[in-house]
Short mmCIF file of C-alpha atoms in Angstrom, two decimals:
data_model
loop_
_atom_site.label_atom_id
_atom_site.label_comp_id
_atom_site.label_asym_id
_atom_site.label_seq_id
_atom_site.Cartn_x
_atom_site.Cartn_y
_atom_site.Cartn_z
CA GLU A 1 -149.41 -56.85 23.36
CA THR A 2 -149.42 -53.67 21.32
CA VAL A 3 -146.58 -53.35 18.80
CA LEU A 4 -145.33 -49.91 17.79
CA THR A 5 -143.78 -49.27 14.38
CA GLN A 6 -141.82 -46.09 13.72
CA SER A 7 -140.97 -44.63 10.34
CA PRO A 8 -138.70 -43.78 8.78
CA GLY A 9 -135.86 -45.59 10.47
CA THR A 10 -133.53 -42.71 9.67
CA LEU A 11 -134.39 -39.18 8.64
CA SER A 12 -131.62 -37.07 7.12
CA LEU A 13 -132.34 -33.36 7.28
CA SER A 14 -130.59 -30.01 7.55
CA PRO A 15 -130.87 -27.51 10.42
CA GLY A 16 -133.89 -25.29 9.93
CA GLU A 17 -135.89 -27.97 8.11
CA ARG A 18 -139.11 -29.53 9.35
CA ALA A 19 -139.04 -33.09 10.68
CA THR A 20 -142.06 -35.38 10.62
CA LEU A 21 -141.79 -38.67 12.49
CA SER A 22 -144.46 -41.36 12.44
CA CYS A 23 -145.50 -43.94 15.03
CA ARG A 24 -148.14 -46.55 14.29
CA ALA A 25 -149.71 -48.90 16.86
CA SER A 26 -150.95 -52.41 16.08
CA GLN A 27 -154.15 -51.64 17.97
CA SER A 28 -155.73 -48.51 19.36
CA VAL A 29 -153.88 -46.92 22.28
CA SER A 30 -156.31 -43.99 22.50
CA SER A 31 -154.12 -40.99 23.36
CA ASN A 32 -151.77 -42.96 25.62
CA LEU A 33 -148.73 -42.17 23.53
CA ALA A 34 -145.50 -40.44 24.54
CA TRP A 35 -142.38 -39.36 22.67
CA TYR A 36 -138.81 -39.34 24.01
CA GLN A 37 -135.57 -37.92 22.66
CA GLN A 38 -132.26 -39.66 23.29
CA LYS A 39 -128.81 -38.34 22.44
CA PRO A 40 -125.72 -40.56 22.38
CA GLY A 41 -124.51 -41.45 25.86
CA GLN A 42 -127.50 -39.78 27.51
CA ALA A 43 -130.71 -40.94 29.11
CA PRO A 44 -133.98 -40.44 27.22
CA ARG A 45 -135.88 -37.20 27.78
CA LEU A 46 -139.67 -36.96 27.81
CA LEU A 47 -140.93 -34.62 25.07
CA ILE A 48 -144.64 -35.33 24.62
CA TYR A 49 -147.27 -37.27 26.54
CA GLY A 50 -150.97 -37.78 25.97
CA ALA A 51 -150.12 -37.67 22.25
CA SER A 52 -149.97 -33.87 22.17
CA ASN A 53 -148.96 -32.44 25.57
CA ARG A 54 -145.48 -31.00 25.80
CA ALA A 55 -143.54 -31.98 28.89
CA THR A 56 -142.10 -29.35 31.20
CA GLY A 57 -139.40 -27.26 29.55
CA ILE A 58 -139.85 -28.64 26.04
CA PRO A 59 -139.63 -25.96 23.31
CA ASP A 60 -142.74 -25.28 21.27
CA ARG A 61 -141.02 -26.34 18.05
CA PHE A 62 -141.87 -29.87 19.21
CA SER A 63 -145.49 -30.91 18.70
CA GLY A 64 -147.38 -34.16 18.74
CA SER A 65 -150.63 -35.22 17.15
CA GLY A 66 -152.79 -38.25 16.54
CA SER A 67 -154.96 -40.72 18.38
CA GLY A 68 -155.95 -44.35 18.11
CA THR A 69 -153.26 -46.01 15.99
CA ASP A 70 -151.48 -43.22 14.10
CA PHE A 71 -149.30 -40.56 15.68
CA ILE A 72 -146.93 -37.86 14.46
CA LEU A 73 -144.08 -35.98 16.14
CA THR A 74 -143.23 -32.75 14.33
CA ILE A 75 -140.16 -30.63 14.88
CA SER A 76 -141.00 -27.39 13.12
CA ARG A 77 -137.44 -26.13 12.56
CA LEU A 78 -134.55 -28.37 13.44
CA GLU A 79 -131.95 -26.92 15.76
CA PRO A 80 -128.46 -28.48 15.95
CA GLU A 81 -129.31 -30.01 19.34
CA ASP A 82 -132.35 -31.83 17.91
CA PHE A 83 -130.33 -34.41 15.99
CA ALA A 84 -130.95 -37.53 18.05
CA VAL A 85 -133.00 -40.72 18.24
CA TYR A 86 -136.71 -40.39 18.95
CA TYR A 87 -138.81 -43.13 20.52
CA CYS A 88 -142.56 -43.37 20.80
CA GLN A 89 -144.05 -45.24 23.74
CA GLN A 90 -147.48 -46.63 24.47
CA TYR A 91 -148.46 -46.49 28.13
CA GLY A 92 -151.47 -47.11 30.34
CA SER A 93 -151.90 -50.74 31.29
CA SER A 94 -148.35 -51.53 30.21
CA SER A 95 -145.39 -49.89 28.57
CA VAL A 96 -144.10 -50.59 25.07
CA PHE A 97 -141.53 -48.60 23.14
CA GLY A 98 -141.15 -48.30 19.40
CA PRO A 99 -137.80 -49.10 17.74
CA GLY A 100 -136.88 -45.46 17.25
CA THR A 101 -136.23 -42.97 14.44
CA LYS A 102 -132.79 -41.47 14.08
CA VAL A 103 -132.72 -37.88 12.91
CA ASP A 104 -129.30 -37.13 11.53
CA ILE A 105 -127.64 -34.25 9.75
CA LYS A 106 -127.86 -34.30 5.98
CA GLU B 1 -133.71 -30.16 40.94
CA VAL B 2 -134.85 -33.73 40.42
CA GLN B 3 -131.94 -36.17 40.43
CA LEU B 4 -131.83 -39.92 40.03
CA VAL B 5 -128.47 -41.64 40.40
CA GLU B 6 -128.11 -45.35 39.66
CA SER B 7 -125.32 -47.52 40.99
CA GLY B 8 -124.41 -51.17 41.36
CA GLY B 9 -123.73 -52.15 37.76
CA GLY B 10 -120.74 -54.17 36.71
CA LEU B 11 -119.46 -57.34 35.09
CA VAL B 12 -120.97 -60.62 36.25
CA GLN B 13 -121.04 -64.17 34.94
CA PRO B 14 -124.20 -65.89 33.66
CA GLY B 15 -126.28 -67.23 36.51
CA GLU B 16 -124.97 -64.72 39.03
CA SER B 17 -126.88 -61.97 40.85
CA LEU B 18 -126.58 -58.20 41.10
CA ARG B 19 -128.45 -55.50 43.00
CA LEU B 20 -128.94 -52.08 41.46
CA SER B 21 -129.75 -48.97 43.46
CA CYS B 22 -131.22 -45.62 42.49
CA ALA B 23 -130.82 -42.66 44.83
CA ALA B 24 -133.47 -39.98 44.41
CA SER B 25 -133.33 -36.34 45.43
CA GLY B 26 -135.01 -33.04 44.65
CA PHE B 27 -138.57 -34.31 45.02
CA THR B 28 -140.79 -36.11 47.53
CA PHE B 29 -139.78 -39.65 46.62
CA SER B 30 -142.42 -41.30 48.79
CA THR B 31 -145.24 -39.83 46.69
CA TYR B 32 -144.08 -41.02 43.26
CA SER B 33 -144.22 -44.37 41.52
CA MET B 34 -140.94 -45.54 40.01
CA ASN B 35 -139.70 -47.80 37.24
CA TRP B 36 -136.69 -49.59 35.84
CA VAL B 37 -136.02 -49.44 32.08
CA ARG B 38 -133.07 -50.95 30.24
CA GLN B 39 -131.33 -50.52 26.93
CA ALA B 40 -129.12 -53.19 25.40
CA PRO B 41 -126.05 -51.90 23.53
CA GLY B 42 -127.13 -50.25 20.30
CA LYS B 43 -130.76 -51.25 20.85
CA GLY B 44 -134.03 -49.65 21.92
CA LEU B 45 -135.69 -49.15 25.28
CA GLU B 46 -137.37 -51.89 27.29
CA TRP B 47 -139.52 -51.26 30.37
CA LEU B 48 -138.78 -53.81 33.09
CA SER B 49 -140.63 -53.09 36.29
CA TYR B 50 -142.93 -50.68 38.14
CA ILE B 51 -143.52 -50.03 41.84
CA ASN B 52 -146.07 -47.61 43.18
CA TYR B 53 -145.32 -45.07 45.89
CA GLY B 54 -146.26 -47.39 48.75
CA SER B 55 -144.99 -50.67 47.24
CA ALA B 56 -148.56 -51.99 47.12
CA ALA B 57 -148.54 -52.39 43.33
CA ILE B 58 -145.62 -54.05 41.55
CA TYR B 59 -145.43 -55.18 37.92
CA TYR B 60 -142.81 -56.82 35.73
CA ALA B 61 -142.16 -57.38 32.06
CA ASP B 62 -142.41 -61.04 31.08
CA SER B 63 -138.70 -61.04 30.19
CA VAL B 64 -137.68 -60.58 33.84
CA LYS B 65 -140.64 -61.94 35.81
CA GLY B 66 -139.48 -64.45 38.38
CA ARG B 67 -135.82 -63.38 38.12
CA PHE B 68 -135.88 -59.67 39.01
CA THR B 69 -137.39 -58.02 42.11
CA ILE B 70 -138.11 -54.32 42.46
CA SER B 71 -138.29 -52.67 45.86
CA ARG B 72 -137.98 -49.27 47.48
CA ASP B 73 -137.10 -47.67 50.80
CA ASN B 74 -138.92 -44.38 51.12
CA ALA B 75 -137.02 -43.50 54.30
CA LYS B 76 -133.78 -43.68 52.30
CA ASN B 77 -135.22 -42.16 49.08
CA SER B 78 -134.00 -45.22 47.25
CA LEU B 79 -135.19 -47.65 44.59
CA TYR B 80 -133.69 -51.09 44.06
CA LEU B 81 -133.60 -53.87 41.49
CA GLN B 82 -132.46 -57.30 42.61
CA MET B 83 -131.43 -59.28 39.54
CA ASN B 84 -130.97 -63.04 39.85
CA SER B 85 -130.11 -65.76 37.34
CA LEU B 86 -128.58 -63.22 34.98
CA ARG B 87 -128.23 -64.14 31.32
CA ASP B 88 -126.12 -62.81 28.47
CA ASP B 89 -129.14 -60.98 27.05
CA ASP B 90 -129.54 -59.00 30.30
CA THR B 91 -126.48 -57.00 29.27
CA ALA B 92 -127.70 -53.40 29.09
CA VAL B 93 -127.68 -49.97 30.59
CA TYR B 94 -130.26 -49.92 33.36
CA TYR B 95 -132.15 -46.71 34.07
CA CYS B 96 -134.43 -45.80 36.92
CA ALA B 97 -137.24 -43.49 35.87
CA ARG B 98 -139.89 -41.55 37.73
CA ASP B 99 -143.55 -41.82 36.81
CA HIS B 100 -145.28 -38.66 35.68
CA ARG B 101 -148.21 -37.59 37.87
CA SER B 102 -150.77 -37.88 35.08
CA SER B 103 -150.48 -41.59 34.33
CA TRP B 104 -148.63 -44.81 34.93
CA TYR B 105 -145.60 -45.44 32.76
CA ILE B 106 -144.92 -41.91 31.56
CA PHE B 107 -141.29 -41.44 32.53
CA ASP B 108 -140.63 -37.78 33.22
CA TYR B 109 -137.20 -38.02 34.84
CA TRP B 110 -134.45 -40.56 34.22
CA GLY B 111 -131.15 -41.35 35.86
CA GLN B 112 -127.92 -41.48 33.86
CA GLY B 113 -127.97 -45.28 33.87
CA THR B 114 -125.67 -48.02 35.12
CA LEU B 115 -124.13 -50.63 32.84
CA VAL B 116 -124.62 -54.30 33.57
CA THR B 117 -122.50 -56.72 31.55
CA VAL B 118 -123.23 -60.45 31.76
CA SER B 119 -120.44 -62.49 30.24
CA SER B 120 -118.31 -65.49 30.97
#
């Protein structure tokens, strides 16, 4: 089974700054990689699928890149509502989530 | 507007059973595959089970295989999860999630979750 590793575990930034989150797979997942955002007490929300495709209604400050084993989620300028936990997920023949990166306010 | 509303959670003792429901609205339920995903308190997300639109394809995570059963009733726009032989480590918020059109296991809409607590 593919294992996903996310780094850093916590990212402390200020509003307006750029956030770069990493997700690494233990074996190639091609482009079968999605990103979700979860705020406290809420369900996850799909941000990115296919490594780089924004889901419906997702602002263009969110972008995804990568293929194979190394993926990046970039938030170009953090808005107050972006402080949350972000999970990457491998999909296709099965579903595996990474442990998450918490983006908190510096 | 797509809505998924889970119900049926609660406090049960180890070894007991529980049935979760997910009521869907705002889309043609019978044409979408569905999933259950859970999240233990303070932990990450764990996919549990998948059912395709016609119930012909069903899959489970190893952690629940043989204990949990997914099903659906397209006439009632409802998804179910029958959970038997519950253990302490099944304590979690359980979400139903709709599959995105483009691939299996991309979850484009989620319910608000229902809490299952397994404790003696």
